[in-house]
Amino acid sequence: EPEVTQTPSHQVTQMGQEVILRCVPISNHLYFYWYRQILGQKVEFLVSFYNNEISEKSEIFDDQFSVERPDGSNFTLKIRSTKLEDSAMYFCASSVAGPFQYFGAGTRLSVL
Amino acid sequence: TQLLEQSPQFLSIQEGENLTVYCNSSSVFSSLQWYRQEPGEGPVLLVTVVTGGEVKKLKRLTFQFGDARKDSSLHITAAQPGDTGLYLCAGRETSGSRLTFGEGTQLTVNP
């Protein structure tokens, strides 16, 4: 069964460093998303991406965050200068149409 | 941002019992998704309901979307230990495609 793949599974970084989280969405999907889940809290929407541009973003997705689809298969989330409060599980999701969003296993980001 | 309240937050029952998890909002959603999440993993999509009043069945799981598309329920019949996990509801907002998640219901089914 097709699945969303995320790498790495765990990323440890120093505060202030840049990180790039990578995702390979399901191949025929057109909509791509990033969500995050801080430990013990609910899953929160960050950004959605369609037709090579951001279609929607939340208040969390500030200038420190950016997304890119560098080629036909990858979808990345970059955090330019990480803060302690960026520590969370980051989930990539993809869908053919809006409602049916399939999630990856996540990347655990630990900012020290 | 629309809010979803999920209840109960924790539920511990014996094998064979029935249970219902509720997801409520004062806002209308264009669709409602139910996910199951295991520790350290991503949410796994169980079902999507789109039409007000819609009922979908997945083996022992029955999902219902409220007539006004503001609430949903998940009913499990004859729960089994394998049903143990975190169940999340997520609503797709009427404008845009973002999902708003509930807090989740941690279900434990004891043998």
mmCIF file of C-alpha atoms in Angstrom:
data_model
loop_
_atom_site.group_PDB
_atom_site.id
_atom_site.type_symbol
_atom_site.label_atom_id
_atom_site.label_comp_id
_atom_site.label_asym_id
_atom_site.label_seq_id
_atom_site.Cartn_x
_atom_site.Cartn_y
_atom_site.Cartn_z
ATOM 1 C CA GLU A 1 0.000 0.000 0.000
ATOM 2 C CA PRO A 2 1.407 3.438 -0.919
ATOM 3 C CA GLU A 3 2.586 5.483 2.039
ATOM 4 C CA VAL A 4 4.040 8.845 2.923
ATOM 5 C CA THR A 5 7.723 8.512 3.830
ATOM 6 C CA GLN A 6 9.539 10.913 6.140
ATOM 7 C CA THR A 7 13.244 11.239 6.879
ATOM 8 C CA PRO A 8 14.975 11.372 9.231
ATOM 9 C CA SER A 9 12.897 9.690 11.921
ATOM 10 C CA HIS A 10 14.743 11.680 14.583
ATOM 11 C CA GLN A 11 16.709 14.911 14.186
ATOM 12 C CA VAL A 12 18.715 16.483 16.970
ATOM 13 C CA THR A 13 19.979 20.023 16.480
ATOM 14 C CA GLN A 14 21.398 22.956 18.389
ATOM 15 C CA MET A 15 19.309 26.078 18.938
ATOM 16 C CA GLY A 16 19.853 28.536 16.092
ATOM 17 C CA GLN A 17 20.763 25.880 13.533
ATOM 18 C CA GLU A 18 18.865 25.270 10.318
ATOM 19 C CA VAL A 19 17.087 21.967 9.776
ATOM 20 C CA ILE A 20 15.425 20.441 6.746
ATOM 21 C CA LEU A 21 12.797 17.772 7.203
ATOM 22 C CA ARG A 22 12.093 15.629 4.188
ATOM 23 C CA CYS A 23 8.984 13.904 2.931
ATOM 24 C CA VAL A 24 8.101 11.762 -0.056
ATOM 25 C CA PRO A 25 4.319 12.029 -0.539
ATOM 26 C CA ILE A 26 2.211 9.331 -2.159
ATOM 27 C CA SER A 27 3.030 9.458 -5.855
ATOM 28 C CA ASN A 28 -0.290 10.487 -7.434
ATOM 29 C CA HIS A 29 -1.193 12.977 -4.696
ATOM 30 C CA LEU A 30 -1.410 16.662 -5.491
ATOM 31 C CA TYR A 31 -1.865 18.326 -2.098
ATOM 32 C CA PHE A 32 0.872 18.354 0.528
ATOM 33 C CA TYR A 33 0.813 19.379 4.160
ATOM 34 C CA TRP A 34 2.952 19.785 7.239
ATOM 35 C CA TYR A 35 1.577 19.415 10.750
ATOM 36 C CA ARG A 36 3.332 19.319 14.078
ATOM 37 C CA GLN A 37 2.572 17.788 17.455
ATOM 38 C CA ILE A 38 4.283 19.078 20.563
ATOM 39 C CA LEU A 39 4.608 16.359 23.190
ATOM 40 C CA GLY A 40 1.311 15.912 25.018
ATOM 41 C CA GLN A 41 -0.571 18.341 22.780
ATOM 42 C CA LYS A 42 -2.837 17.993 19.800
ATOM 43 C CA VAL A 43 -1.773 17.843 16.179
ATOM 44 C CA GLU A 44 -1.556 21.364 14.690
ATOM 45 C CA PHE A 45 -1.682 22.459 11.068
ATOM 46 C CA LEU A 46 1.336 24.348 9.710
ATOM 47 C CA VAL A 47 0.990 24.696 5.956
ATOM 48 C CA SER A 48 -0.609 23.300 2.827
ATOM 49 C CA PHE A 49 0.969 23.281 -0.628
ATOM 50 C CA TYR A 50 -0.626 22.817 -4.020
ATOM 51 C CA ASN A 51 0.467 23.495 -7.570
ATOM 52 C CA ASN A 52 3.946 24.532 -6.408
ATOM 53 C CA GLU A 53 2.809 27.195 -4.020
ATOM 54 C CA ILE A 54 1.578 27.615 -0.476
ATOM 55 C CA SER A 55 -2.213 27.503 -0.453
ATOM 56 C CA GLU A 56 -2.729 28.052 3.260
ATOM 57 C CA LYS A 57 -0.611 28.566 6.371
ATOM 58 C CA SER A 58 -1.232 28.893 10.070
ATOM 59 C CA GLU A 59 -0.064 31.523 12.542
ATOM 60 C CA ILE A 60 2.707 29.120 13.586
ATOM 61 C CA PHE A 61 4.219 29.156 10.096
ATOM 62 C CA ASP A 62 6.195 32.370 10.371
ATOM 63 C CA ASP A 63 9.214 33.636 8.441
ATOM 64 C CA GLN A 64 11.442 31.007 10.056
ATOM 65 C CA PHE A 65 9.602 28.281 8.161
ATOM 66 C CA SER A 66 9.622 27.536 4.462
ATOM 67 C CA VAL A 67 8.492 24.670 2.253
ATOM 68 C CA GLU A 68 9.711 23.488 -1.092
ATOM 69 C CA ARG A 69 9.054 20.800 -3.647
ATOM 70 C CA PRO A 70 12.549 20.631 -5.168
ATOM 71 C CA ASP A 71 11.711 17.820 -7.586
ATOM 72 C CA GLY A 72 8.808 15.613 -8.588
ATOM 73 C CA SER A 73 8.902 13.452 -5.495
ATOM 74 C CA ASN A 74 10.195 15.316 -2.439
ATOM 75 C CA PHE A 75 8.492 17.877 -0.216
ATOM 76 C CA THR A 76 10.608 19.624 2.417
ATOM 77 C CA LEU A 77 10.094 21.777 5.492
ATOM 78 C CA LYS A 78 12.953 24.089 6.442
ATOM 79 C CA ILE A 79 13.305 25.810 9.781
ATOM 80 C CA ARG A 80 15.951 28.516 9.423
ATOM 81 C CA SER A 81 16.960 29.179 13.008
ATOM 82 C CA THR A 82 15.553 26.614 15.374
ATOM 83 C CA LYS A 83 14.245 27.524 18.816
ATOM 84 C CA LEU A 84 13.721 25.292 21.821
ATOM 85 C CA GLU A 85 9.965 25.535 21.307
ATOM 86 C CA ASP A 86 10.281 24.036 17.819
ATOM 87 C CA SER A 87 10.897 20.664 19.448
ATOM 88 C CA ALA A 88 7.996 18.472 18.307
ATOM 89 C CA MET A 89 6.940 15.645 16.026
ATOM 90 C CA TYR A 90 6.557 16.967 12.496
ATOM 91 C CA PHE A 91 4.153 15.108 10.235
ATOM 92 C CA CYS A 92 3.942 15.347 6.490
ATOM 93 C CA ALA A 93 0.628 14.462 4.843
ATOM 94 C CA SER A 94 -0.592 14.233 1.287
ATOM 95 C CA SER A 95 -3.927 13.864 -0.464
ATOM 96 C CA VAL A 96 -5.453 13.480 -3.886
ATOM 97 C CA ALA A 97 -8.287 15.704 -2.751
ATOM 98 C CA GLY A 98 -8.621 17.773 0.400
ATOM 99 C CA PRO A 99 -10.364 15.479 2.892
ATOM 100 C CA PHE A 100 -8.391 12.280 2.453
ATOM 101 C CA GLN A 101 -5.096 13.228 4.058
ATOM 102 C CA TYR A 102 -2.612 10.433 4.678
ATOM 103 C CA PHE A 103 0.136 11.001 7.211
ATOM 104 C CA GLY A 104 3.732 9.875 7.402
ATOM 105 C CA ALA A 105 5.305 8.366 10.516
ATOM 106 C CA GLY A 106 6.791 11.721 11.468
ATOM 107 C CA THR A 107 10.173 13.242 12.280
ATOM 108 C CA ARG A 108 10.935 13.874 15.923
ATOM 109 C CA LEU A 109 12.831 17.171 16.124
ATOM 110 C CA SER A 110 14.777 17.802 19.299
ATOM 111 C CA VAL A 111 16.274 21.280 19.697
ATOM 112 C CA LEU A 112 18.921 21.512 22.411
ATOM 113 C CA THR B 1 -9.501 28.578 13.582
ATOM 114 C CA GLN B 2 -12.338 26.199 14.365
ATOM 115 C CA LEU B 3 -12.171 24.043 17.498
ATOM 116 C CA LEU B 4 -13.029 20.377 18.016
ATOM 117 C CA GLU B 5 -13.720 18.948 21.451
ATOM 118 C CA GLN B 6 -13.280 15.248 21.859
ATOM 119 C CA SER B 7 -14.621 13.171 24.755
ATOM 120 C CA PRO B 8 -13.874 11.264 26.771
ATOM 121 C CA GLN B 9 -10.163 11.957 26.967
ATOM 122 C CA PHE B 10 -9.454 8.539 28.522
ATOM 123 C CA LEU B 11 -11.511 5.373 28.379
ATOM 124 C CA SER B 12 -10.658 2.026 29.953
ATOM 125 C CA ILE B 13 -13.053 -0.854 29.352
ATOM 126 C CA GLN B 14 -13.195 -4.638 29.411
ATOM 127 C CA GLU B 15 -12.991 -6.784 26.321
ATOM 128 C CA GLY B 16 -16.428 -7.296 24.809
ATOM 129 C CA GLU B 17 -17.902 -3.994 25.945
ATOM 130 C CA ASN B 18 -19.231 -1.330 23.594
ATOM 131 C CA LEU B 19 -18.077 2.276 23.618
ATOM 132 C CA THR B 20 -18.697 5.607 21.952
ATOM 133 C CA VAL B 21 -16.297 8.504 21.433
ATOM 134 C CA TYR B 22 -17.650 11.943 20.667
ATOM 135 C CA CYS B 23 -16.290 14.853 18.684
ATOM 136 C CA ASN B 24 -18.125 18.182 18.957
ATOM 137 C CA SER B 25 -17.799 21.684 17.607
ATOM 138 C CA SER B 26 -19.833 24.848 17.329
ATOM 139 C CA SER B 27 -18.521 25.209 13.778
ATOM 140 C CA VAL B 28 -19.452 23.459 10.565
ATOM 141 C CA PHE B 29 -16.871 21.259 8.870
ATOM 142 C CA SER B 30 -16.853 20.217 5.221
ATOM 143 C CA SER B 31 -15.713 16.736 6.262
ATOM 144 C CA LEU B 32 -14.669 14.849 9.366
ATOM 145 C CA GLN B 33 -11.843 12.350 9.561
ATOM 146 C CA TRP B 34 -11.136 9.731 12.232
ATOM 147 C CA TYR B 35 -7.563 8.623 12.753
ATOM 148 C CA ARG B 36 -5.832 6.167 15.027
ATOM 149 C CA GLN B 37 -2.358 6.999 16.311
ATOM 150 C CA GLU B 38 0.117 4.646 17.969
ATOM 151 C CA PRO B 39 2.897 6.036 20.215
ATOM 152 C CA GLY B 40 5.721 7.568 18.169
ATOM 153 C CA GLU B 41 3.890 7.128 14.872
ATOM 154 C CA GLY B 42 1.752 9.216 12.569
ATOM 155 C CA PRO B 43 -2.058 9.246 12.505
ATOM 156 C CA VAL B 44 -3.533 6.449 10.375
ATOM 157 C CA LEU B 45 -6.708 7.356 8.514
ATOM 158 C CA LEU B 46 -9.675 5.164 9.453
ATOM 159 C CA VAL B 47 -12.542 6.911 7.699
ATOM 160 C CA THR B 48 -13.737 10.192 6.198
ATOM 161 C CA VAL B 49 -17.364 11.310 6.428
ATOM 162 C CA VAL B 50 -18.542 14.098 4.191
ATOM 163 C CA THR B 51 -22.321 14.297 4.124
ATOM 164 C CA GLY B 52 -24.434 15.441 7.075
ATOM 165 C CA GLY B 53 -26.084 12.393 8.677
ATOM 166 C CA GLU B 54 -23.693 10.003 6.965
ATOM 167 C CA VAL B 55 -22.968 6.682 8.679
ATOM 168 C CA LYS B 56 -19.999 4.507 7.722
ATOM 169 C CA LYS B 57 -19.145 1.094 9.084
ATOM 170 C CA LEU B 58 -15.716 -0.486 9.234
ATOM 171 C CA LYS B 59 -16.136 -3.981 10.726
ATOM 172 C CA ARG B 60 -16.951 -3.326 14.422
ATOM 173 C CA LEU B 61 -16.469 0.454 14.089
ATOM 174 C CA THR B 62 -19.387 2.741 13.193
ATOM 175 C CA PHE B 63 -18.774 6.390 12.353
ATOM 176 C CA GLN B 64 -21.501 9.007 12.169
ATOM 177 C CA PHE B 65 -21.427 12.614 10.976
ATOM 178 C CA GLY B 66 -24.014 14.900 12.544
ATOM 179 C CA ASP B 67 -26.812 16.297 10.403
ATOM 180 C CA ALA B 68 -25.431 19.813 10.799
ATOM 181 C CA ARG B 69 -21.838 18.644 10.152
ATOM 182 C CA LYS B 70 -20.714 20.013 13.518
ATOM 183 C CA ASP B 71 -20.234 16.749 15.378
ATOM 184 C CA SER B 72 -19.300 13.136 14.907
ATOM 185 C CA SER B 73 -19.154 9.902 16.856
ATOM 186 C CA LEU B 74 -17.191 6.690 16.736
ATOM 187 C CA HIS B 75 -18.897 3.593 18.155
ATOM 188 C CA ILE B 76 -16.985 0.361 18.711
ATOM 189 C CA THR B 77 -18.927 -2.840 19.262
ATOM 190 C CA ALA B 78 -17.484 -5.708 21.297
ATOM 191 C CA ALA B 79 -14.134 -4.016 21.851
ATOM 192 C CA GLN B 80 -10.990 -6.121 21.671
ATOM 193 C CA PRO B 81 -7.518 -5.543 23.167
ATOM 194 C CA GLY B 82 -6.278 -4.833 19.633
ATOM 195 C CA ASP B 83 -8.523 -1.743 19.576
ATOM 196 C CA THR B 84 -6.332 -0.144 22.240
ATOM 197 C CA GLY B 85 -4.881 3.133 20.977
ATOM 198 C CA LEU B 86 -5.334 6.874 20.582
ATOM 199 C CA TYR B 87 -8.325 7.843 18.435
ATOM 200 C CA LEU B 88 -8.318 11.310 16.878
ATOM 201 C CA CYS B 89 -11.048 13.187 15.105
ATOM 202 C CA ALA B 90 -10.072 15.897 12.631
ATOM 203 C CA GLY B 91 -12.353 18.296 10.822
ATOM 204 C CA ARG B 92 -11.633 19.889 7.488
ATOM 205 C CA GLU B 93 -12.584 23.549 7.622
ATOM 206 C CA THR B 94 -15.130 24.883 5.172
ATOM 207 C CA SER B 95 -12.623 27.355 3.778
ATOM 208 C CA GLY B 96 -9.323 25.785 2.840
ATOM 209 C CA SER B 97 -7.987 22.296 3.399
ATOM 210 C CA ARG B 98 -6.440 22.418 6.852
ATOM 211 C CA LEU B 99 -7.455 19.782 9.360
ATOM 212 C CA THR B 100 -8.319 20.800 12.916
ATOM 213 C CA PHE B 101 -7.648 17.977 15.332
ATOM 214 C CA GLY B 102 -9.322 17.076 18.576
ATOM 215 C CA GLU B 103 -7.302 16.259 21.685
ATOM 216 C CA GLY B 104 -7.793 12.533 21.182
ATOM 217 C CA THR B 105 -9.324 9.688 23.170
ATOM 218 C CA GLN B 106 -6.903 7.184 24.685
ATOM 219 C CA LEU B 107 -8.723 3.865 24.653
ATOM 220 C CA THR B 108 -7.544 0.874 26.673
ATOM 221 C CA VAL B 109 -9.317 -2.441 26.248
ATOM 222 C CA ASN B 110 -8.420 -4.879 28.995
ATOM 223 C CA PRO B 111 -8.512 -8.637 28.291
#
